[in-house]
Coordinates of C-alpha atoms in Angstrom, one line a residue:
Chain A
X1 CA -21.6 29.8 22.3
X2 CA -19.8 26.7 24.3
X3 CA -16.0 26.0 23.5
X4 CA -15.7 25.2 19.5
X5 CA -14.6 21.7 18.6
X6 CA -13.6 23.2 15.1
X7 CA -12.2 26.6 14.2
X8 CA -11.7 27.0 10.6
X9 CA -10.0 30.6 10.0
X10 CA -9.2 32.1 6.4
X11 CA -9.1 28.5 4.8
X12 CA -7.6 29.0 1.2
X13 CA -7.3 25.9 -1.5
X14 CA -6.5 26.6 -5.0
X15 CA -6.1 23.6 -7.7
X16 CA -4.1 25.5 -10.3
X17 CA -6.1 28.7 -11.5
X18 CA -9.3 27.4 -9.8
X19 CA -9.7 28.9 -6.4
X20 CA -11.7 25.9 -4.6
X21 CA -11.9 27.5 -1.1
X22 CA -12.0 31.1 -1.0
X23 CA -10.9 32.3 2.6
X24 CA -13.7 30.7 4.7
X25 CA -14.1 30.8 8.3
X26 CA -16.7 29.2 11.0
X27 CA -16.6 27.4 14.3
X28 CA -18.7 24.6 15.3
X29 CA -19.5 24.5 18.7
X30 CA -18.6 21.0 21.0
X31 CA -21.9 18.9 20.9
X32 CA -23.4 20.8 17.8
X33 CA -24.6 19.1 14.4
X34 CA -23.4 21.4 12.0
X35 CA -24.7 21.0 8.4
X36 CA -22.3 22.0 5.3
X37 CA -24.4 22.6 2.5
X38 CA -23.4 23.4 -1.3
X39 CA -23.7 22.2 -4.8
X40 CA -21.0 19.8 -6.5
X41 CA -18.0 22.0 -7.0
X42 CA -18.6 24.5 -4.3
X43 CA -15.7 23.5 -2.1
X44 CA -17.1 21.1 0.4
X45 CA -15.0 18.1 -0.2
X46 CA -11.7 20.4 -0.2
X47 CA -12.8 22.0 2.9
X48 CA -13.6 18.4 4.7
X49 CA -10.1 17.2 3.5
X50 CA -8.4 20.0 5.1
X51 CA -10.3 19.8 8.1
X52 CA -9.6 15.9 8.4
X53 CA -6.2 16.4 8.0
X54 CA -6.0 14.8 4.5
X55 CA -5.0 18.0 2.6
X56 CA -2.7 20.7 4.0
X57 CA -4.5 24.4 3.6
X58 CA -2.6 26.8 1.3
X59 CA -3.5 29.5 3.9
X60 CA -5.5 29.7 7.0
X61 CA -5.5 27.7 10.1
X62 CA -7.6 24.8 11.5
X63 CA -8.0 23.9 14.9
X64 CA -9.7 20.9 16.1
X65 CA -10.3 20.0 19.7
X66 CA -7.7 22.5 20.6
X67 CA -5.1 20.7 18.0
X68 CA -3.5 22.6 15.3
X69 CA -4.4 20.1 12.3
X70 CA -1.5 21.4 10.1
X71 CA 1.0 20.6 13.0
X72 CA -0.5 17.4 14.4
X73 CA -2.7 15.9 11.9
X74 CA -2.2 12.5 13.4
X75 CA -3.1 13.5 17.2
X76 CA -6.5 15.1 15.8
X77 CA -7.1 12.2 13.7
X78 CA -7.0 9.9 16.6
X79 CA -9.8 11.9 18.3
X80 CA -12.1 12.1 15.0
X81 CA -14.1 9.6 13.1
X82 CA -15.2 10.0 9.3
X83 CA -17.4 8.3 7.3
X84 CA -17.1 9.0 3.7
X85 CA -19.5 9.3 0.7
X86 CA -18.3 6.4 -1.3
X87 CA -17.7 3.0 0.1
X88 CA -14.2 2.2 0.8
X89 CA -14.2 -1.0 2.9
X90 CA -12.3 -3.8 2.8
X91 CA -14.6 -6.0 0.7
X92 CA -13.0 -9.1 1.0
X93 CA -13.2 -9.0 4.9
X94 CA -15.9 -9.4 7.2
X95 CA -17.7 -6.5 8.6
X96 CA -16.3 -7.5 12.2
X97 CA -13.0 -7.9 10.7
X98 CA -13.0 -4.3 9.0
X99 CA -14.0 -2.7 12.4
X100 CA -11.5 -4.8 14.4
X101 CA -8.5 -3.5 12.0
X102 CA -9.5 0.2 12.6
X103 CA -10.1 -0.3 16.2
X104 CA -6.7 -1.5 16.4
X105 CA -5.1 1.2 14.2
X106 CA -7.0 3.7 16.8
X107 CA -5.1 1.8 19.8
X108 CA -8.6 0.7 21.1
X109 CA -8.1 -1.9 23.8
X110 CA -11.6 -3.4 24.9
X111 CA -13.4 -3.4 21.6
X112 CA -16.9 -4.9 21.2
X113 CA -17.8 -5.1 17.4
X114 CA -20.9 -6.8 18.0
X115 CA -22.2 -4.2 20.1
X116 CA -21.3 -1.4 17.5
X117 CA -22.6 -3.6 14.5
X118 CA -26.1 -4.2 16.6
X119 CA -26.1 -0.1 17.1
X120 CA -26.5 0.4 13.4
X121 CA -28.6 -2.5 12.5
X122 CA -26.3 -5.3 11.2
X123 CA -26.2 -7.7 14.0
X124 CA -25.9 -11.2 13.1
X125 CA -24.2 -10.0 9.5
X126 CA -20.7 -9.4 11.4
X127 CA -19.3 -12.6 10.0
X128 CA -20.2 -12.0 6.6
X129 CA -17.8 -10.5 4.0
X130 CA -18.5 -7.0 3.0
X131 CA -18.9 -7.7 -0.6
X132 CA -22.3 -9.6 -0.2
X133 CA -23.6 -6.6 1.7
X134 CA -26.1 -4.1 0.1
X135 CA -25.4 -0.5 -0.2
X136 CA -27.4 0.4 2.6
X137 CA -25.6 -2.3 5.1
X138 CA -22.3 -0.9 3.9
X139 CA -23.1 2.6 4.6
X140 CA -24.2 1.4 8.3
X141 CA -20.9 -0.5 8.4
X142 CA -19.2 2.8 7.4
X143 CA -20.8 4.6 10.1
X144 CA -19.8 2.0 12.5
X145 CA -16.1 2.1 11.5
X146 CA -16.2 6.0 12.3
X147 CA -17.3 5.2 15.7
X148 CA -14.8 2.5 16.4
X149 CA -12.9 5.3 18.8
X150 CA -15.9 6.8 20.1
X151 CA -14.9 10.3 18.3
X152 CA -15.5 13.6 19.6
X153 CA -15.6 14.8 16.3
X154 CA -17.8 12.7 13.8
X155 CA -17.4 14.0 10.0
X156 CA -20.1 12.5 7.7
X157 CA -20.2 12.9 4.1
X158 CA -23.6 12.5 2.5
X159 CA -24.3 9.5 5.1
X160 CA -27.9 8.7 3.9
X161 CA -27.4 9.3 0.1
X162 CA -29.1 6.8 -2.2
X163 CA -30.4 4.8 0.9
X164 CA -33.6 3.3 1.6
X165 CA -35.8 5.0 4.2
X166 CA -35.2 2.4 6.9
X167 CA -31.5 2.7 6.3
X168 CA -31.7 6.3 6.4
X169 CA -33.7 6.5 9.6
X170 CA -31.4 3.9 11.0
X171 CA -28.4 6.5 10.6
X172 CA -30.0 9.5 11.8
X173 CA -30.8 7.9 14.7
X174 CA -27.2 7.1 15.3
X175 CA -26.2 10.5 14.7
X176 CA -28.6 11.9 17.2
X177 CA -27.3 9.2 19.8
X178 CA -23.9 10.4 18.8
X179 CA -24.7 14.1 19.6
X180 CA -26.4 13.1 23.0
X181 CA -23.1 11.0 23.7
X182 CA -21.3 14.8 23.3
X183 CA -19.9 14.3 19.8
X184 CA -19.8 17.3 17.5
X185 CA -21.0 16.4 14.5
X186 CA -20.0 17.9 10.8
X187 CA -22.5 17.1 8.4
X188 CA -21.9 17.4 4.4
X189 CA -25.1 16.5 2.7
X190 CA -27.2 17.8 -0.7
X191 CA -30.2 16.8 1.5
X192 CA -31.8 19.9 2.5
X193 CA -34.4 18.0 4.4
X194 CA -31.9 15.8 6.2
X195 CA -30.1 19.1 7.1
X196 CA -33.5 20.5 8.5
X197 CA -34.2 17.7 10.4
X198 CA -30.8 17.0 12.0
X199 CA -28.8 20.3 12.0
X200 CA -28.4 22.9 14.8
X201 CA -26.8 25.3 12.5
X202 CA -26.0 25.1 8.5
X203 CA -23.6 26.6 6.4
X204 CA -24.4 27.3 2.8
X205 CA -21.2 27.0 0.6
X206 CA -21.2 28.3 -3.1
X207 CA -18.0 29.2 -5.3
X208 CA -15.7 28.5 -2.2
X209 CA -16.9 30.7 0.2
X210 CA -19.6 30.6 2.9
X211 CA -22.7 32.9 1.7
X212 CA -24.9 32.1 4.4
X213 CA -24.4 30.4 8.0
X214 CA -27.1 30.4 10.8
X215 CA -29.7 28.0 12.4
X216 CA -32.2 26.5 9.8
X217 CA -35.3 28.5 11.8
X218 CA -33.3 31.8 11.6
X219 CA -32.4 31.3 8.0
X220 CA -36.0 30.7 6.9
X221 CA -37.1 33.8 9.0
X222 CA -34.3 35.6 7.3
X223 CA -34.4 34.8 4.0
X224 CA -37.8 32.7 3.3
X225 CA -41.1 33.4 2.5
X226 CA -44.1 31.5 4.3
X227 CA -46.9 30.9 2.0
X228 CA -50.4 29.4 1.8
X229 CA -51.1 27.0 -1.0
X230 CA -55.1 26.7 -1.7
X231 CA -56.8 24.5 -4.3
X232 CA -60.1 26.0 -5.0
X233 CA -62.9 24.5 -7.6
X234 CA -63.8 26.6 -10.3
X235 CA -67.0 27.3 -12.0
X236 CA -66.1 25.0 -14.8
X237 CA -65.5 22.1 -12.3
X238 CA -61.6 22.0 -12.4
X239 CA -59.2 22.7 -9.4
X240 CA -57.3 25.7 -9.6
X241 CA -54.4 26.4 -7.5
X242 CA -53.9 29.9 -5.6
X243 CA -50.6 31.0 -3.5
X244 CA -51.0 33.8 -0.7
X245 CA -47.9 35.3 0.8
X246 CA -47.8 35.0 4.5
X247 CA -46.5 37.9 6.6
X248 CA -47.9 40.7 4.6
X249 CA -50.3 43.4 5.8
X250 CA -53.2 42.5 3.5
X251 CA -52.9 38.4 3.9
X252 CA -55.6 38.1 6.3
X253 CA -58.1 40.1 4.2
X254 CA -56.9 37.9 1.2
X255 CA -57.2 34.6 3.1
X256 CA -60.8 35.9 4.0
X257 CA -61.9 36.9 0.7
X258 CA -61.0 33.7 -0.8
X259 CA -62.6 31.3 1.9
X260 CA -66.1 33.4 1.5
X261 CA -65.8 34.0 -2.3
X262 CA -64.4 30.7 -3.3
X263 CA -65.0 26.9 -3.1
X264 CA -62.0 25.7 -1.2
X265 CA -61.1 22.3 -1.5
X266 CA -57.6 22.2 0.1
X267 CA -55.8 24.7 1.9
X268 CA -52.4 24.5 3.7
X269 CA -49.2 26.8 4.9
X270 CA -45.9 25.8 3.9
X271 CA -42.5 27.7 5.0
X272 CA -39.6 27.9 2.8
X273 CA -37.4 25.2 2.5
X274 CA -33.4 25.4 3.0
X275 CA -33.1 24.6 -1.0
X276 CA -35.8 27.8 -1.8
X277 CA -33.3 29.8 0.6
X278 CA -30.2 28.7 -0.9
X279 CA -31.5 29.6 -4.3
X280 CA -32.5 32.7 -3.2
X281 CA -29.1 33.6 -1.7
X282 CA -27.0 32.1 -4.8
X283 CA -29.3 32.0 -7.9
X284 CA -28.6 28.6 -8.3
X285 CA -29.9 25.4 -6.9
X286 CA -27.8 22.5 -5.1
X287 CA -28.0 20.0 -7.8
X288 CA -26.4 22.6 -10.0
Chain B
X1 CA 5.8 5.9 13.0
X2 CA 4.3 3.0 15.4
X3 CA 5.7 -0.7 15.2
X4 CA 2.5 -1.7 16.6
X5 CA 0.4 -0.2 13.6
X6 CA 2.8 -1.5 10.9
X7 CA 2.2 -5.1 12.7
X8 CA -1.6 -4.5 12.5
X9 CA -1.4 -3.5 9.0
X10 CA 1.0 -6.2 7.9
X11 CA -1.3 -8.7 9.7
X12 CA -3.8 -7.6 7.3
X13 CA -1.7 -7.8 4.4
X14 CA -0.6 -11.3 5.3
X15 CA -4.1 -12.5 5.6
X16 CA -5.4 -11.0 2.6
X17 CA -2.1 -11.3 0.6
X18 CA -2.4 -15.1 -0.3
X19 CA -5.9 -14.1 -2.3
X20 CA -3.8 -11.9 -4.4
X21 CA -2.7 -13.1 -7.9
X22 CA 0.8 -11.3 -7.3
X23 CA 1.4 -13.0 -4.1
X24 CA 0.6 -16.5 -5.7
X25 CA 2.8 -15.3 -9.0
X26 CA 5.6 -14.2 -6.5
X27 CA 5.7 -17.7 -4.9
X28 CA 5.2 -20.1 -8.1
X29 CA 6.9 -18.2 -10.8
X30 CA 10.6 -18.5 -9.3
X31 CA 10.0 -22.1 -8.1
X32 CA 8.5 -23.2 -11.7
X33 CA 11.4 -21.3 -13.2
X34 CA 13.7 -23.2 -11.1
X35 CA 12.4 -26.5 -11.9
X36 CA 12.1 -25.9 -15.5
X37 CA 15.8 -25.0 -15.4
X38 CA 16.6 -28.0 -13.4
X39 CA 14.9 -30.4 -15.9
X40 CA 16.7 -28.7 -18.8
X41 CA 20.1 -28.4 -17.3
X42 CA 20.2 -30.3 -14.4
X43 CA 20.9 -28.3 -11.3
X44 CA 22.2 -24.6 -11.8
X45 CA 25.5 -25.6 -10.8
X46 CA 25.9 -28.8 -12.4
X47 CA 28.2 -27.3 -15.0
X48 CA 31.4 -27.2 -13.1
X49 CA 32.3 -29.9 -10.7
X50 CA 32.3 -28.3 -6.9
X51 CA 35.6 -29.0 -4.8
X52 CA 35.5 -28.0 -1.3
X53 CA 38.8 -27.6 0.5
X54 CA 40.0 -27.4 4.2
X55 CA 43.6 -26.1 4.0
X56 CA 45.1 -26.8 7.6
X57 CA 48.7 -25.5 6.3
X58 CA 49.0 -23.3 3.1
X59 CA 49.4 -25.6 0.6
X60 CA 50.3 -25.5 -2.8
X61 CA 47.2 -27.9 -3.7
X62 CA 44.7 -24.9 -2.6
X63 CA 46.5 -22.5 -5.1
X64 CA 46.4 -24.9 -7.8
X65 CA 42.7 -25.6 -7.6
X66 CA 42.1 -22.1 -7.4
X67 CA 43.7 -21.2 -10.6
X68 CA 41.7 -23.9 -12.2
X69 CA 38.7 -22.1 -14.0
X70 CA 36.8 -25.2 -14.9
X71 CA 36.0 -26.2 -11.4
X72 CA 34.3 -24.0 -8.6
X73 CA 36.3 -24.0 -5.4
X74 CA 35.1 -23.2 -1.8
X75 CA 37.5 -22.7 0.8
X76 CA 36.2 -24.1 4.4
X77 CA 37.4 -23.2 7.7
X78 CA 36.5 -26.3 9.4
X79 CA 36.3 -30.0 8.4
X80 CA 32.7 -30.3 10.4
X81 CA 31.3 -27.4 7.9
X82 CA 33.1 -29.0 4.8
X83 CA 31.4 -32.7 5.6
X84 CA 28.1 -30.7 6.4
X85 CA 28.2 -29.1 2.9
X86 CA 29.4 -32.3 1.3
X87 CA 26.6 -34.1 2.8
X88 CA 23.7 -31.8 1.8
X89 CA 25.3 -31.6 -1.9
X90 CA 26.5 -28.1 -1.9
X91 CA 29.9 -29.1 -3.3
X92 CA 30.5 -32.5 -5.0
X93 CA 33.9 -33.4 -3.2
X94 CA 35.6 -32.0 0.0
X95 CA 39.3 -32.8 0.9
X96 CA 41.0 -31.7 4.3
X97 CA 44.9 -30.9 3.4
X98 CA 47.0 -31.6 6.5
X99 CA 49.2 -28.9 7.4
X100 CA 52.3 -30.7 6.8
X101 CA 51.1 -32.0 3.2
X102 CA 53.6 -30.0 0.9
X103 CA 56.5 -30.9 3.1
X104 CA 55.8 -34.5 3.6
X105 CA 55.6 -34.8 -0.4
X106 CA 58.6 -32.6 -0.9
X107 CA 60.6 -35.4 1.4
X108 CA 59.2 -38.3 -0.4
X109 CA 57.4 -39.5 2.6
X110 CA 54.0 -40.9 2.3
X111 CA 50.7 -38.8 3.5
X112 CA 47.1 -38.8 3.6
X113 CA 44.3 -36.6 2.8
X114 CA 40.9 -37.1 3.6
X115 CA 38.1 -36.8 0.7
X116 CA 34.2 -36.8 1.2
X117 CA 32.2 -37.3 -2.2
X118 CA 28.5 -36.4 -2.4
X119 CA 26.9 -39.8 -3.2
X120 CA 24.5 -37.9 -5.7
X121 CA 27.3 -36.1 -7.4
X122 CA 27.7 -36.9 -11.3
X123 CA 30.4 -39.5 -12.3
X124 CA 32.2 -37.3 -14.6
X125 CA 32.4 -34.5 -11.6
X126 CA 34.0 -37.0 -9.4
X127 CA 36.4 -38.5 -12.0
X128 CA 37.5 -35.0 -13.1
X129 CA 38.2 -33.8 -9.3
X130 CA 39.8 -36.8 -8.8
X131 CA 42.2 -36.8 -11.5
X132 CA 42.9 -33.0 -10.9
X133 CA 43.8 -34.0 -7.2
X134 CA 46.1 -36.4 -8.6
X135 CA 47.5 -34.2 -11.3
X136 CA 48.1 -31.2 -8.4
X137 CA 49.7 -34.0 -5.8
X138 CA 52.5 -34.8 -8.8
X139 CA 53.0 -31.3 -9.4
X140 CA 53.7 -30.7 -5.7
X141 CA 55.8 -33.7 -5.4
X142 CA 57.9 -32.6 -8.3
X143 CA 57.0 -35.4 -10.4
X144 CA 56.9 -35.1 -14.2
X145 CA 53.9 -36.9 -16.0
X146 CA 55.2 -39.6 -18.3
X147 CA 53.0 -38.6 -21.1
X148 CA 52.7 -35.2 -22.9
X149 CA 49.2 -34.5 -23.7
X150 CA 48.7 -32.0 -26.4
X151 CA 45.2 -30.8 -26.5
X152 CA 43.2 -28.5 -29.0
X153 CA 39.9 -26.6 -28.2
X154 CA 37.1 -27.1 -30.7
X155 CA 34.0 -25.2 -30.5
X156 CA 33.3 -22.0 -28.5
X157 CA 35.9 -22.0 -26.2
X158 CA 34.6 -18.7 -24.2
X159 CA 30.9 -19.7 -23.9
X160 CA 29.6 -19.7 -20.4
X161 CA 27.5 -22.7 -19.7
X162 CA 23.7 -21.6 -19.8
X163 CA 23.2 -22.4 -16.1
X164 CA 25.7 -19.7 -15.3
X165 CA 24.1 -17.1 -17.8
X166 CA 20.5 -17.8 -16.4
X167 CA 21.1 -17.5 -12.9
X168 CA 21.1 -13.6 -12.8
X169 CA 17.6 -13.7 -14.3
X170 CA 16.4 -16.3 -11.7
X171 CA 17.7 -14.1 -8.9
X172 CA 16.3 -11.1 -10.6
X173 CA 12.8 -13.0 -11.0
X174 CA 12.8 -14.0 -7.3
X175 CA 13.8 -10.9 -5.6
X176 CA 12.4 -8.0 -7.7
X177 CA 9.0 -9.6 -8.9
X178 CA 7.7 -10.2 -5.4
X179 CA 9.5 -7.2 -3.7
X180 CA 8.3 -4.9 -6.0
X181 CA 4.8 -6.1 -7.5
X182 CA 3.4 -7.1 -4.1
X183 CA 3.7 -3.5 -2.6
X184 CA 3.0 -1.9 -5.7
X185 CA -0.1 -3.7 -6.3
X186 CA -1.5 -3.7 -2.9
X187 CA -1.2 -0.2 -2.8
X188 CA -2.8 0.7 -6.3
X189 CA -5.6 -2.0 -5.1
X190 CA -6.5 0.2 -2.1
X191 CA -6.2 3.3 -4.0
X192 CA -8.8 1.8 -6.3
X193 CA -10.9 0.7 -3.7
X194 CA -10.4 4.0 -1.7
X195 CA -9.4 2.1 1.5
X196 CA -6.1 4.2 1.5
X197 CA -8.2 7.1 2.2
X198 CA -10.0 5.3 5.2
X199 CA -6.4 4.7 6.3
X200 CA -5.2 8.1 5.8
X201 CA -7.7 9.4 8.7
X202 CA -6.4 7.0 11.2
X203 CA -3.2 7.7 13.5
X204 CA -1.6 5.3 11.3
X205 CA 0.9 7.3 9.1
X206 CA 2.1 6.9 5.6
X207 CA 5.4 5.8 6.6
X208 CA 3.4 2.9 8.7
X209 CA 1.3 1.7 5.6
X210 CA 4.5 1.8 3.4
X211 CA 6.4 0.0 5.4
X212 CA 3.6 -2.7 6.0
X213 CA 3.3 -3.3 2.6
X214 CA 7.0 -3.2 1.9
X215 CA 7.8 -5.7 4.3
X216 CA 5.3 -8.2 3.1
X217 CA 7.3 -7.9 -0.3
X218 CA 10.8 -8.1 1.2
X219 CA 10.0 -10.9 3.5
X220 CA 8.4 -13.2 0.7
X221 CA 10.7 -12.2 -1.9
X222 CA 14.1 -12.8 0.3
X223 CA 12.6 -16.1 1.4
X224 CA 11.8 -17.3 -2.1
X225 CA 15.1 -16.4 -3.6
X226 CA 16.9 -18.2 -0.9
X227 CA 14.6 -21.2 -1.6
X228 CA 15.6 -20.9 -5.0
X229 CA 19.3 -20.5 -4.7
X230 CA 18.8 -23.7 -2.2
X231 CA 17.0 -25.7 -4.5
X232 CA 19.6 -25.2 -7.1
X233 CA 22.3 -26.1 -4.7
X234 CA 23.8 -22.5 -5.1
X235 CA 24.0 -21.7 -1.0
X236 CA 27.5 -22.0 0.1
X237 CA 28.8 -21.3 3.6
X238 CA 28.2 -17.5 3.0
X239 CA 24.3 -18.2 3.4
X240 CA 24.2 -15.3 5.7
X241 CA 26.0 -12.8 3.3
X242 CA 23.8 -13.9 0.5
X243 CA 20.5 -13.6 2.5
X244 CA 21.9 -9.9 3.8
X245 CA 22.4 -9.0 0.1
X246 CA 19.1 -10.5 -1.1
X247 CA 17.4 -8.7 1.7
X248 CA 18.9 -5.2 0.4
X249 CA 17.9 -6.3 -2.8
X250 CA 14.4 -6.8 -1.7
X251 CA 14.3 -3.5 0.0
X252 CA 15.5 -1.6 -3.1
X253 CA 12.8 -3.3 -5.0
X254 CA 10.2 -2.9 -2.6
X255 CA 11.1 1.0 -2.5
X256 CA 10.6 1.1 -6.3
X257 CA 7.3 -0.7 -6.1
X258 CA 6.1 1.8 -3.5
X259 CA 7.0 4.6 -5.7
X260 CA 5.2 2.9 -8.5
X261 CA 2.0 2.2 -6.4
X262 CA 2.1 5.9 -5.5
X263 CA 2.5 7.0 -8.8
X264 CA -0.1 5.1 -10.9
X265 CA -3.8 5.5 -10.5
X266 CA -5.0 1.7 -11.3
X267 CA -3.8 -2.1 -11.9
X268 CA -3.8 -1.4 -15.5
X269 CA -1.5 1.3 -15.4
X270 CA 0.7 -0.5 -12.8
X271 CA 0.7 -3.2 -15.5
X272 CA 1.7 -1.0 -18.2
X273 CA 4.7 0.5 -16.2
X274 CA 5.9 -2.6 -15.2
X275 CA 5.8 -3.7 -19.2
X276 CA 7.4 -0.3 -20.0
X277 CA 10.3 -0.6 -17.2
X278 CA 10.6 -4.3 -17.4
X279 CA 13.5 -4.2 -19.7
X280 CA 15.3 -1.9 -17.6
X281 CA 14.8 -4.0 -14.6
X282 CA 16.0 -7.1 -16.3
X283 CA 18.6 -5.6 -18.2
X284 CA 21.3 -6.9 -16.3
X285 CA 20.2 -10.4 -16.4
X286 CA 19.7 -10.2 -20.3
X287 CA 23.1 -9.1 -21.0
X288 CA 24.2 -11.8 -18.9
X289 CA 22.6 -14.1 -21.3
X290 CA 24.7 -12.9 -24.1
X291 CA 28.5 -12.8 -23.2
X292 CA 29.2 -11.3 -26.6
X293 CA 27.6 -8.1 -25.3
X294 CA 30.2 -6.0 -23.5
X295 CA 29.1 -6.8 -20.0
X296 CA 30.1 -3.7 -18.5
X297 CA 26.6 -2.2 -20.0
X298 CA 25.0 -3.9 -17.2
X299 CA 26.7 -1.5 -14.7
X300 CA 24.4 1.3 -16.1
X301 CA 21.1 -0.4 -14.8
X302 CA 20.3 -0.4 -10.9
X303 CA 19.1 -3.6 -10.6
X304 CA 23.0 -4.8 -11.4
X305 CA 24.1 -3.9 -8.0
X306 CA 21.2 -6.3 -6.5
X307 CA 22.1 -8.9 -8.6
X308 CA 25.8 -9.1 -9.2
X309 CA 26.7 -9.3 -5.4
X310 CA 24.7 -12.5 -5.0
X311 CA 26.5 -14.0 -8.0
X312 CA 29.9 -12.8 -6.7
X313 CA 29.1 -14.8 -3.8
X314 CA 27.5 -18.1 -5.2
X315 CA 29.7 -18.1 -7.9
X316 CA 33.1 -16.9 -7.0
X317 CA 32.6 -17.6 -3.4
X318 CA 33.2 -13.5 -2.8
X319 CA 33.6 -12.2 0.9
X320 CA 32.0 -8.9 2.2
X321 CA 34.9 -7.1 1.5
X322 CA 35.0 -8.0 -2.0
X323 CA 31.5 -7.1 -2.9
X324 CA 31.8 -3.9 -0.7
X325 CA 31.7 -1.5 -3.6
X326 CA 28.7 -3.3 -5.5
X327 CA 27.1 -2.8 -1.7
X328 CA 27.8 0.6 -1.6
X329 CA 26.0 1.6 -4.8
X330 CA 23.2 -0.6 -3.7
X331 CA 22.8 1.0 -0.4
X332 CA 23.2 4.5 -2.1
X333 CA 20.1 3.5 -4.3
X334 CA 17.9 2.3 -1.6
X335 CA 18.6 5.7 0.4
X336 CA 18.0 7.8 -3.0
X337 CA 14.8 5.7 -3.7
X338 CA 13.6 6.3 0.1
X339 CA 14.4 10.1 -0.3
X340 CA 12.2 10.0 -3.7
X341 CA 9.4 8.6 -1.6
X342 CA 9.5 10.5 1.3
X343 CA 9.1 13.6 -1.4
X344 CA 6.1 12.0 -3.1
X345 CA 4.6 11.3 0.1
X346 CA 4.7 15.0 1.2
X347 CA 3.7 15.7 -2.4
X348 CA 0.6 13.7 -2.0
X349 CA -0.4 15.1 1.3
X350 CA 0.0 18.8 0.1
X351 CA -2.0 17.9 -3.0
X352 CA -4.5 15.7 -1.1
X353 CA -3.9 12.6 -3.1
X354 CA -3.3 9.1 -1.5

């Protein structure tokens, strides 16, 4: 594993009697896209707040880019970018003014707002006030704002939630570009499909603890059940659905028998989704 | 803390500020109030004739003038300063008393005093000051008046002019409203729109953000208070001292505003809080409105130490040494409020709230 950009060790955070984060530890390698998945209340936001220096852990230690976050939060924050789930732009300012403000705060000397706006598909809209932007445009501007300082680590919280497919695709494209530039991406999402598409590794968080952490492929192999879904035409003319588990000793014979004995209309295989695996591990869904 | 980042944030506040209703209020309310009072009472200082003296010796005339409570006396160091003050209407009449004035009178020799009169001064003020000058001169020369005038005071003999009573309110309105409400409302608005969270993960520190917001309130309210005092002809030759005191008062008010902005969650809660504590903030001014209330009660309220030094300077021509005690308390209040603010910032970081 390359040198980690993020090292979290034994993090604990408690709100009164509620243990929000319970001794979690993980590392994120430089240049990796790391997915942080879990239902509401699992402790994702608290963990991200601690990682980004907004909240001091009650126990444990965080090192980002070799910087002790508790001791030097501002030094660390100068090298990260954060895109929040909820819009938090200056609505009465234009898109370009928002970017310029943050570029100045990050001490970026030569900053080209137009180029950044073009990257996120907002070219020609930089002078418009943010209050007139659609949700997708605001989200893209948030991504652009997180990139003003060319961060070494990028924290993205539900970056494509509620967006139209075009906006979501544009944001995924930028995320991949940033990875190619060498940035480490910490992606918090409910969207299992997105995590599967983008992440090199994912961590499942449940009730403040990490219950699984690996590549999506390995998790699927370890916990998932590959299936074959078959639709057959019954003698009475109705469509009936059959499910056959793959990876069992008698699977070939079962499939052969079906093909020979039934009138097969459709047949396709499917591997387990990350959501299936999450449910299997935790006993509950991500939406809960 | 970075002055560059404070500057960046302050620039944003300045550009966006005038769109804020509080900003408009902070500018408009003291001016409107000032003009309304001027319409009702003339200038705030028209209640007492204002005399300026340059005493080149140590004349008894100055002492007689100082002892007369029905005029407002200002001592000037130079004739140039006296003339300038008269020209701009800061005093109704300015006189230059020569060094040998008392000795010449005592010797029965003729002598001259130069008097400047403000062209727009009220006739009654000119007449009163002229009469008083003649009376003091007779007194120094040892001449008895040929007539004994027996006077009987009728009506409320201890009543203060309304202009004097309203001045603390006007000062508090100018300083406290802008300096406190601007940073408070800006901070709360940023919390509501979550932009404060976005700032929190930049290299800008909490101190940078607080300072930028505070500076706007402090700057605007200090300027507005000076403008209001100038509009009312209240500025004397101690304008620098007045400005310094107003600046300290604005700093204290801005700190209170930031504390409030840190504690409350939304604009509605902010206005509810202001309503709740408004009486405490303006209590010294309200007490000054009613002289029958024991005036020592005003000392209980922190804003007394903001307004009283200003009153002492503009109404009684106090020097720095005269108001040192009041300023000491004001500085202590600034230090305590600053410490509370630092504790709140630390608590917010620990709790992950902005």
